[in-house]
Short mmCIF file of C-alpha atoms and ligand atoms in Angstrom, two decimals:
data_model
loop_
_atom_site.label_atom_id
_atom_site.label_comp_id
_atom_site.label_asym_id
_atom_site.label_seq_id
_atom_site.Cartn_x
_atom_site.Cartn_y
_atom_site.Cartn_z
CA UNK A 1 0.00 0.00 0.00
CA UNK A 2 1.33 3.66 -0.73
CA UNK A 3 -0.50 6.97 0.29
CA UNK A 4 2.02 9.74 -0.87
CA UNK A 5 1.23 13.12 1.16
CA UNK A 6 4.47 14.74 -0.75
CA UNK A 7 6.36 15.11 -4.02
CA UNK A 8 9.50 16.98 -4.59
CA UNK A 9 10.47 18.20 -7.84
CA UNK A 10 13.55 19.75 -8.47
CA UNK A 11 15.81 20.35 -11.76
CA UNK A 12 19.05 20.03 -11.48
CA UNK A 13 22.04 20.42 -14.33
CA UNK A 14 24.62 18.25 -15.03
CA UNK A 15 27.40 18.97 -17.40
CA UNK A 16 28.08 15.91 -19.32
CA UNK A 17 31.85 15.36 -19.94
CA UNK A 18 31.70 15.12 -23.48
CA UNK A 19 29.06 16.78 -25.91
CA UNK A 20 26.94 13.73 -27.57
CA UNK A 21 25.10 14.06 -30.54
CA UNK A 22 22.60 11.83 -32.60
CA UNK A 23 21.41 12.81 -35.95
CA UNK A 24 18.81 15.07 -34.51
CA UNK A 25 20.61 17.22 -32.12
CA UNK A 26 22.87 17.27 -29.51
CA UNK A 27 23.98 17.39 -25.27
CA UNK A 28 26.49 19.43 -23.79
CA UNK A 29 24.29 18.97 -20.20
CA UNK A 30 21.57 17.75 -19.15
CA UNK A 31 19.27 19.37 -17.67
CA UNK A 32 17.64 16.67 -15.47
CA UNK A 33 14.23 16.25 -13.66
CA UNK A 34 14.38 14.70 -10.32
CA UNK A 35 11.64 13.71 -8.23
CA UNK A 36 11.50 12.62 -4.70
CA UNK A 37 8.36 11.12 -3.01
CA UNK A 38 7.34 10.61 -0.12
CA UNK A 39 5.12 8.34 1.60
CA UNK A 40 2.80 8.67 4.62
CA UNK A 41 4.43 5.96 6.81
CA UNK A 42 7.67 8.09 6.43
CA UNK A 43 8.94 6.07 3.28
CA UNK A 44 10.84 8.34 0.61
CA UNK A 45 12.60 7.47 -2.79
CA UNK A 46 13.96 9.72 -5.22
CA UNK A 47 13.28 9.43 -9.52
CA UNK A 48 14.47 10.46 -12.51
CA UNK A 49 12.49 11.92 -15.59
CA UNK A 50 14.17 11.31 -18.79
CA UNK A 51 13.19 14.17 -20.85
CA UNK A 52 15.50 16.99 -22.13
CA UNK A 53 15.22 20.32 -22.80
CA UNK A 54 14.48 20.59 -26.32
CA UNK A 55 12.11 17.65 -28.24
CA UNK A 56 14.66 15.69 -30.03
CA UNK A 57 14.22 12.71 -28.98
CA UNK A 58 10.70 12.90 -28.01
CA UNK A 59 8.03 15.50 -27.78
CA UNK A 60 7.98 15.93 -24.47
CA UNK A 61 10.29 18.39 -22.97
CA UNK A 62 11.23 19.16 -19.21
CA UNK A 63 9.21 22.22 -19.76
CA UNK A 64 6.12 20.34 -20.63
CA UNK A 65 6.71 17.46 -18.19
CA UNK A 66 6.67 19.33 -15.06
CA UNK A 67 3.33 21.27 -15.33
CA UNK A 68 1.79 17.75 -16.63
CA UNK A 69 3.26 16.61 -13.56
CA UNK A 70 1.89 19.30 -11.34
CA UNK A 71 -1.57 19.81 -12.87
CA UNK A 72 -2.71 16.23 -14.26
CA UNK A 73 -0.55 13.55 -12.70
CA UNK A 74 0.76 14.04 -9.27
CA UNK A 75 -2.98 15.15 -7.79
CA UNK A 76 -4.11 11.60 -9.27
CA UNK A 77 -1.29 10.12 -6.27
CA UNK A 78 -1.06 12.30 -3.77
CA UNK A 79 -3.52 11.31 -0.54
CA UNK A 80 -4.79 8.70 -2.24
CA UNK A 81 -4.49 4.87 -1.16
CA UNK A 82 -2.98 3.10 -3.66
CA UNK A 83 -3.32 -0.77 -3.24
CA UNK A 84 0.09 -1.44 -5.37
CA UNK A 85 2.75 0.03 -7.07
CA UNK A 86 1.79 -2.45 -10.43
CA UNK A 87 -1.40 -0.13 -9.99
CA UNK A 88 0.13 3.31 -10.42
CA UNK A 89 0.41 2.49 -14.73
CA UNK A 90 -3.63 2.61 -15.61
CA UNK A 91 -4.04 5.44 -12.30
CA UNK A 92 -1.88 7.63 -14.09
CA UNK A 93 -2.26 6.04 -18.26
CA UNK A 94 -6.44 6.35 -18.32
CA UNK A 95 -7.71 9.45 -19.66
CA UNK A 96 -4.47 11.47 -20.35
CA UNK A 97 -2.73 10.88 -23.39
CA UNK A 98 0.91 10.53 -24.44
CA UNK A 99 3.72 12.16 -21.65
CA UNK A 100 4.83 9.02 -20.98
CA UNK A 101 8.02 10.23 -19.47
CA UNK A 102 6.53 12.23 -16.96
CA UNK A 103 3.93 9.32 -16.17
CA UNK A 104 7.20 6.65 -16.13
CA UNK A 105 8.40 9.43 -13.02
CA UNK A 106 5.74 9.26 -11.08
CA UNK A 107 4.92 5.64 -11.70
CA UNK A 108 8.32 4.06 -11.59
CA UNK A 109 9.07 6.00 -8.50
CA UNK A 110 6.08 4.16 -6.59
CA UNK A 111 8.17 0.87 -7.72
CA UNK A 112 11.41 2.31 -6.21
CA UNK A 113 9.31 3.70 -2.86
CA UNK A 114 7.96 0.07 -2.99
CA UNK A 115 10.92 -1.45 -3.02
CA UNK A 116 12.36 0.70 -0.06
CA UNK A 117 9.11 -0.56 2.11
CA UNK A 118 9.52 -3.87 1.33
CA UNK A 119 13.40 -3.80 2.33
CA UNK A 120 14.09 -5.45 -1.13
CA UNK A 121 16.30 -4.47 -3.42
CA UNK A 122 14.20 -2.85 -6.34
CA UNK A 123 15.59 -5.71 -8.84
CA UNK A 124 13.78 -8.10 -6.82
CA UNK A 125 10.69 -6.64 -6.88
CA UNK A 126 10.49 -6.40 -10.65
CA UNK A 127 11.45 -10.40 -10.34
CA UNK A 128 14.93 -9.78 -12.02
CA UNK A 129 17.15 -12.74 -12.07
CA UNK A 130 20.15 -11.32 -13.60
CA UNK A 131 23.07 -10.27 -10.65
CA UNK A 132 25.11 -8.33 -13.84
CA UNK A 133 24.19 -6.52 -16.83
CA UNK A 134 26.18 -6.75 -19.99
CA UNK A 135 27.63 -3.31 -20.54
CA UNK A 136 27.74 -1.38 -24.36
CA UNK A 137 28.28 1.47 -25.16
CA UNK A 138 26.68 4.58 -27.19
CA UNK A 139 28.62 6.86 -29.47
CA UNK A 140 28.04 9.88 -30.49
CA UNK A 141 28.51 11.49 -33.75
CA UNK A 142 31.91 12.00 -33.59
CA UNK A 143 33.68 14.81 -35.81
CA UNK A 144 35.67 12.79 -38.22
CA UNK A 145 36.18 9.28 -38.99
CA UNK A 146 39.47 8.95 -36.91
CA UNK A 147 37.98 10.23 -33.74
CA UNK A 148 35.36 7.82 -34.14
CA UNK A 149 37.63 4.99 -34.63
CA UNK A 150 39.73 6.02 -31.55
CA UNK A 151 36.67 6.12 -29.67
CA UNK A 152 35.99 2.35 -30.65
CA UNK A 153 39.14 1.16 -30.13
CA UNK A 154 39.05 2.56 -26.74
CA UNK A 155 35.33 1.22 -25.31
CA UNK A 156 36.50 -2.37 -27.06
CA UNK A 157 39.50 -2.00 -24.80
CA UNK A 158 37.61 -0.96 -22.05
CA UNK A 159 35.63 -3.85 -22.02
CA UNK A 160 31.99 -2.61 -23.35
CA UNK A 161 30.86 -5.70 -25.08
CA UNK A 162 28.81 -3.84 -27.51
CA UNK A 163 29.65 -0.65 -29.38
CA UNK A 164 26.71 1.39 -30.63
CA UNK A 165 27.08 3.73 -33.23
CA UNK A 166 25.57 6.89 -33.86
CA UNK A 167 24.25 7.39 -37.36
CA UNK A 168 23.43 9.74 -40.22
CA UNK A 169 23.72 10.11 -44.11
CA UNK A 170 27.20 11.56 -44.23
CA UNK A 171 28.94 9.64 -41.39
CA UNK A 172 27.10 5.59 -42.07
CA UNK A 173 28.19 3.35 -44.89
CA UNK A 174 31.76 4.25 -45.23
CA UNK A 175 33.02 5.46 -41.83
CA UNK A 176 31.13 1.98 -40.03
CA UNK A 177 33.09 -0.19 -43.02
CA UNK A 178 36.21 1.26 -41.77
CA UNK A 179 35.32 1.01 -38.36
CA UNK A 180 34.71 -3.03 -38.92
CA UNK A 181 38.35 -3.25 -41.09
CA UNK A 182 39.74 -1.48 -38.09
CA UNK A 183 38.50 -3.73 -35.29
CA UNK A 184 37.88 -7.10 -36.45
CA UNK A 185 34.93 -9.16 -37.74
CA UNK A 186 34.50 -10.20 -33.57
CA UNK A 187 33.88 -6.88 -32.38
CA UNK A 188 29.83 -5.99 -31.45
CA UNK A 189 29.04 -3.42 -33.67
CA UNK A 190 25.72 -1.89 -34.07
CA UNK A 191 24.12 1.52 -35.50
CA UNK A 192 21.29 4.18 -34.19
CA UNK A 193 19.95 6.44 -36.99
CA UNK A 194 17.46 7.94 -34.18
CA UNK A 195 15.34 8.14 -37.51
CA UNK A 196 17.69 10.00 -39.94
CA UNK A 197 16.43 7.76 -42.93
CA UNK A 198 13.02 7.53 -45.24
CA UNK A 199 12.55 4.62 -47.67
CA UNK A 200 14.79 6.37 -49.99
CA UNK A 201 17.41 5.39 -48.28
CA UNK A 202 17.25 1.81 -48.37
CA UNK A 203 20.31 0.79 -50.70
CA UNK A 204 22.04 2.85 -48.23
CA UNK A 205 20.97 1.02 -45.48
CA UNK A 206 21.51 -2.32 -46.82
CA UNK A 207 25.12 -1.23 -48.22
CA UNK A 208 25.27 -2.40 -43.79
CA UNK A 209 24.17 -5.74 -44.52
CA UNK A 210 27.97 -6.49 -45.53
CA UNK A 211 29.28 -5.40 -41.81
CA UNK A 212 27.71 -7.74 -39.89
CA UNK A 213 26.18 -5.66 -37.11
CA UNK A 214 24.27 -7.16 -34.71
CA UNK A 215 21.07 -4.60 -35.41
CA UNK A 216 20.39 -1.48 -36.74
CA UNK A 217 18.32 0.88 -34.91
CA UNK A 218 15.48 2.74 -35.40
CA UNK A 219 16.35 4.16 -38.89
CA UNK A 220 13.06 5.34 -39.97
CA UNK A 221 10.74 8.03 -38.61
CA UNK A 222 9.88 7.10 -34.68
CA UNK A 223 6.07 6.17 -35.52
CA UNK A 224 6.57 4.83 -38.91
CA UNK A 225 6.10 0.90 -38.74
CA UNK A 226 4.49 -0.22 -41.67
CA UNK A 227 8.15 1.14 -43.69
CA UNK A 228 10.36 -0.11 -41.07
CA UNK A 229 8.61 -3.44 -42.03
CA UNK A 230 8.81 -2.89 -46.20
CA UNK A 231 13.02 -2.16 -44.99
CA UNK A 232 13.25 -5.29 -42.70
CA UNK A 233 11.95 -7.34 -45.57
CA UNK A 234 15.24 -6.19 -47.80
CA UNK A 235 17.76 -6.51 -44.87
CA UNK A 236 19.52 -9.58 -43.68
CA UNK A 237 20.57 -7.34 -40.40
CA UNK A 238 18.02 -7.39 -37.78
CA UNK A 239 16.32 -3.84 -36.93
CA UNK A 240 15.92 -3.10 -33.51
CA UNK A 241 13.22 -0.54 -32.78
CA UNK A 242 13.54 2.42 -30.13
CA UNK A 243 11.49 5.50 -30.58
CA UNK A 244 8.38 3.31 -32.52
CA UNK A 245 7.83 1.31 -29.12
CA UNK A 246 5.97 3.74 -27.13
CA UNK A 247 3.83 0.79 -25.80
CA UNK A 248 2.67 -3.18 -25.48
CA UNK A 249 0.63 -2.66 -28.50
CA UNK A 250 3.25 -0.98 -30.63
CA UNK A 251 5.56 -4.24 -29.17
CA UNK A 252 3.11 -6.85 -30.86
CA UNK A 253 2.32 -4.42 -34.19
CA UNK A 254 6.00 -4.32 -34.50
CA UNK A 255 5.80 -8.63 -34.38
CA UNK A 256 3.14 -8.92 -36.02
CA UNK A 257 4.38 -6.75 -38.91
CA UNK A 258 8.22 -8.11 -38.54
CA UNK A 259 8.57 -4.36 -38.59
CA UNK A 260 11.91 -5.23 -36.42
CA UNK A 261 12.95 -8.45 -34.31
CA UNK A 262 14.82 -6.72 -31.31
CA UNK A 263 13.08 -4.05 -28.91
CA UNK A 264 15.42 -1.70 -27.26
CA UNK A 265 13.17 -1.34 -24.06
CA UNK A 266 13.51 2.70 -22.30
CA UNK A 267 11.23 2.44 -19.31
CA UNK A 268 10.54 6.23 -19.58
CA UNK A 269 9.33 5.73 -23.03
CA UNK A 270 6.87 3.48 -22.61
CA UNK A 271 5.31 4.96 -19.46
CA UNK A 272 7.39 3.25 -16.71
CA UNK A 273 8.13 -0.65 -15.49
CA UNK A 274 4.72 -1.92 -15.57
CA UNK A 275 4.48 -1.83 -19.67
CA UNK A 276 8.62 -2.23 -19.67
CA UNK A 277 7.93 -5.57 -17.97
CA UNK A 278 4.55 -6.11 -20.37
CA UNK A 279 6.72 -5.61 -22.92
CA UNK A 280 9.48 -8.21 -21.80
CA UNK A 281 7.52 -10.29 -20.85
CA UNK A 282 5.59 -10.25 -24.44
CA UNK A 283 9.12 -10.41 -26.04
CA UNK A 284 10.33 -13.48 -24.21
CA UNK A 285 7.26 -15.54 -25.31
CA UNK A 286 7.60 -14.40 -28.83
CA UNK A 287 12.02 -14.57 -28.79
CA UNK A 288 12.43 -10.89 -29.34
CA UNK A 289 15.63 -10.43 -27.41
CA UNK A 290 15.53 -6.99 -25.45
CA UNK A 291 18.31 -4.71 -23.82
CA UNK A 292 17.60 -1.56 -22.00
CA UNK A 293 18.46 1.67 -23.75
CA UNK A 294 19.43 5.16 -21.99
CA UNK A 295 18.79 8.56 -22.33
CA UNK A 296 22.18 10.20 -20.18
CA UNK A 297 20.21 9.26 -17.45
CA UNK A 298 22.23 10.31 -13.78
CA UNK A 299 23.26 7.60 -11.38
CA UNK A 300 18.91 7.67 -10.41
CA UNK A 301 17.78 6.87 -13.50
CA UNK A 302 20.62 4.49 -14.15
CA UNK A 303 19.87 2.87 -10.87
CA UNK A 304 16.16 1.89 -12.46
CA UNK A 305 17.45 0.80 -15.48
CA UNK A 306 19.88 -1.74 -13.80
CA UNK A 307 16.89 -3.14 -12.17
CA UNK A 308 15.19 -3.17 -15.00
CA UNK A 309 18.08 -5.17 -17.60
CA UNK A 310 18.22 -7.47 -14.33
CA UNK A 311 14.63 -9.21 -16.36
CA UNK A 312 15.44 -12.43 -17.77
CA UNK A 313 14.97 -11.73 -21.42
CA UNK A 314 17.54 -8.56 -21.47
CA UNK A 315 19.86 -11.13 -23.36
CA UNK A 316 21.75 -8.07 -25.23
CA UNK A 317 24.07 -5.69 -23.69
CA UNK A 318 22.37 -2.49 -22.73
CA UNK A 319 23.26 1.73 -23.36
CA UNK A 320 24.01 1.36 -19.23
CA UNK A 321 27.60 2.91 -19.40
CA UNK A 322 29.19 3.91 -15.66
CA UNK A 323 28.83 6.81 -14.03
CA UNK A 324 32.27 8.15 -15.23
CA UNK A 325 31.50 8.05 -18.78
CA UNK A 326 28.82 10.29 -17.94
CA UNK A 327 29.72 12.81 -15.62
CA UNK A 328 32.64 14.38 -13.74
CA UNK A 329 30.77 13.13 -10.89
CA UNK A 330 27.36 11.60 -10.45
CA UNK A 331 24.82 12.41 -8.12
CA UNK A 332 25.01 9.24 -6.45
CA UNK A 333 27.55 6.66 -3.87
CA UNK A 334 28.81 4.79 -5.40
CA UNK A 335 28.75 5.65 -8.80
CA UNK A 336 28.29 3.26 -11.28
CA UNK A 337 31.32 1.31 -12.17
CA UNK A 338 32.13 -1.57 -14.71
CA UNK A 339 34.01 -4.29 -14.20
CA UNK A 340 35.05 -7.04 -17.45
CA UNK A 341 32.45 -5.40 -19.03
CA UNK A 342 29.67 -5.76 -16.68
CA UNK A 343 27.81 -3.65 -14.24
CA UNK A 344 26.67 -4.96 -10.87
CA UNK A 345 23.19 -5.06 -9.84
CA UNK A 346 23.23 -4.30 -6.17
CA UNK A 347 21.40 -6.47 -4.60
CA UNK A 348 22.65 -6.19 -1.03
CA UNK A 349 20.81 -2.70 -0.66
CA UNK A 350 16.91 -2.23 -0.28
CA UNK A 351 15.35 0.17 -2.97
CA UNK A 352 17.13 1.49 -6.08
CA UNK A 353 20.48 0.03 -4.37
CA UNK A 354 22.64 3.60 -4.67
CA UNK A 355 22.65 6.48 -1.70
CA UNK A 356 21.64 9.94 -3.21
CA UNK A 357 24.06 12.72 -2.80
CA UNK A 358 21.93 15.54 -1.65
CA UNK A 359 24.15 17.86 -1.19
CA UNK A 360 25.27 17.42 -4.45
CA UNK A 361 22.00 17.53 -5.69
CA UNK A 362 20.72 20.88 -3.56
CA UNK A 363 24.20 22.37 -5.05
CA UNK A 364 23.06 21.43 -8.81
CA UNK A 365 19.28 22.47 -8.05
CA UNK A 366 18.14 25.44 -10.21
CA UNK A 367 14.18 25.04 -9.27
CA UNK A 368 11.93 23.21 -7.38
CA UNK A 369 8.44 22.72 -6.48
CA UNK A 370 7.04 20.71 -3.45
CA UNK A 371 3.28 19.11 -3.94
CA UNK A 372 1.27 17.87 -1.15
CA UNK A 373 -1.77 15.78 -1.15
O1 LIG B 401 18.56 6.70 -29.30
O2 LIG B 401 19.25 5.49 -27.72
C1 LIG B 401 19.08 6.61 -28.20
C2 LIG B 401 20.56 9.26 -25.87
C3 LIG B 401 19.64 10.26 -26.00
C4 LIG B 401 18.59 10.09 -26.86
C5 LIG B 401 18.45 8.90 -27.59
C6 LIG B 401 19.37 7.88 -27.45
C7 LIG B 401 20.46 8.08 -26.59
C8 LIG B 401 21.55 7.12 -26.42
C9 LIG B 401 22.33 7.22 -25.14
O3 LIG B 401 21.87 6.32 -27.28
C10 LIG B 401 22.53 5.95 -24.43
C11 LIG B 401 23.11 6.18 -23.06
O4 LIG B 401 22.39 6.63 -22.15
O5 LIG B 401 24.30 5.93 -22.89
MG1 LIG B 402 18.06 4.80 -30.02
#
């Protein structure tokens, strides 16, 4: 049972070390939405929302998040007696459309509050079996093709065991074929387009089929499946979908179509872990394989997505980098670290299995906003 009587909101902004940018745009910070909630029995866990400032990625923007937050989500929680946290989805999903980011906040912090009252570690409660997560890696665009292969060379020798590429039409065909002569036919390649490419494009995209990547991802618009389908049909490489899944049903469209046959799962796309786990669960019974994607999340957000890839049928390396690749220095201890290549789920900790740095955090704040029921 949860009965919130407060939510804190807060924004705080992190510089990222590096700038990273996909074929739409590009991060020099982020500027990052916590939450932190707090239960009537005196119960509190923090969340991350996984928008950004500017709609690149999605349509929803910090800016549009928090007042959905404040006006239409929060008040559907707050002083209300909630029988379980696998409740808070359809509370928050029925009669408001889309935001599923800020809804995956709310809702996925209920799981992590749940977890904290239950004195389990939040892996656990999702039913996670998994006590390490196979580690990749996501590149940016880089600026030239020698910077990019440096950068491959270097997460190969760092131990990411897959290398994810960022996309577009003037950095794909020939900087990923030199990338492959460069590092072997046994390295774990794959590519993002984050939606760079129309049907047009499709000798271009199957010019890939000779480099033996493990998928390509999400190369066509983000609600287009019908042509991601028409493309899968002339590739040999398997497309993995990303933006497209926004939900169970777009899951079993995208099956039923063979639009793609791998789902990167992003819990704050979907609306939070009750569809994520819908969604893995749906995968497992048709053999979709699934690894959890990222959006820069801090060591919070991270924290959920650990638990998350924890799910049996996250058989592919996930976008679940360490803290350090990330940030000068998270918001959380300990910071995420990999070891061989993987990153440990801690299960010796109730809740999301990291202590929050608020200090940090009230140092990085730049607004806030307290709710009560
Ligand atoms: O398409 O997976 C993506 C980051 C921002 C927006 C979209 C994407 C990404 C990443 C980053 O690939 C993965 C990470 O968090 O390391
Ligand atoms: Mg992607």
């Amino acid at each position: 049972m949860i009965r919130l009587d407060r939510i804190v909101m807060r924004e705080i902004r992190l510089p990222l070390r590096e700038p990273f940018r996909i074929s739409s745009g590009e991060w020099n910070h982020r500027r990052i939405l916590l939450l932190e909630l707090f239960d009537q029995d005196g119960a509190s866990a923090w969340s991350e929302c996984v928008v950004d400032d500017a709609p690149i990625y999605s349509y929803e923007t910090i800016d549009t998040a928090w007042p959905t937050i404040v006006r239409f989500l929060a008040p559907r929680l707050l002083g209300r007696a909630i029988e379980s946290h696998t409740a808070v989805h359809d509370i928050l999903e029925r009669d408001i459309r889309g935001h599923h980011m800020a809804k995956a906040a709310l809702e996925m912090g209920c799981w992590g509050l749940a977890a904290t009252q239950a004195g389990m570690p939040l892996a656990r409660l999702l039913g996670g079996t998994r006590t390490h997560i196979a580690t990749g890696i996501s590149l940016g665009i880089q600026k030239d093709l020698t910077t990019l292969i440096s950068k491959v060379t270097e997460a190969l020798a760092l131990g990411y065991q897959k290398v994810k590429i960022k996309i577009a039409p003037r950095s794909d065909v020939e900087w990923l074929a030199a990338v492959r002569q460069s590092c072997g036919d046994d390295a774990h390649l794959m590519a993002d387009a984050n939606n760079a490419y129309t049907l047009d494009d499709a000798e271009r995209l199957i010019a890939l089929d000779s480099l033996n990547l493990m998928m390509i991802e999400q190369p066509l618009a983000c609600d287009d499946l019908v042509r991601h389908a028409a493309l899968q049909k002339r590739l040999r490489t398997p497309l993995c979908l990303d933006e497209s899944i926004t939900s169970l049903d777009r899951a079993q469209d995208m099956v039923t179509l063979d639009a793609g046959r791998i789902i990167n799962i992003k819990p704050g796309r979907v609306g939070g872990f009750a569809q994520s786990i819908a969604i893995h669960d749906y995968c497992e019974a048709h053999e979709i394989p699934v690894w959890c994607g990222g959006m820069l999340e801090s060591g919070i957000g991270r924290a959920y997505n650990v638990a998350l890839a924890s799910l049996s049928n996250f058989t592919l390396p996930g976008d679940l980098s360490p803290s350090a690749r990330y940030w000068a220095q998270d918001v959380v201890t300990p910071e995420w670290t990999m070891d061989r290549g993987v990153v440990a789920v801690p299960l010796d900790r109730p809740g999301i299995g990291v202590e929050v740095d608020r200090a940090r955090i009230d140092a990085l704040t730049v607004r806030t906003e307290e709710l009560r029921a």
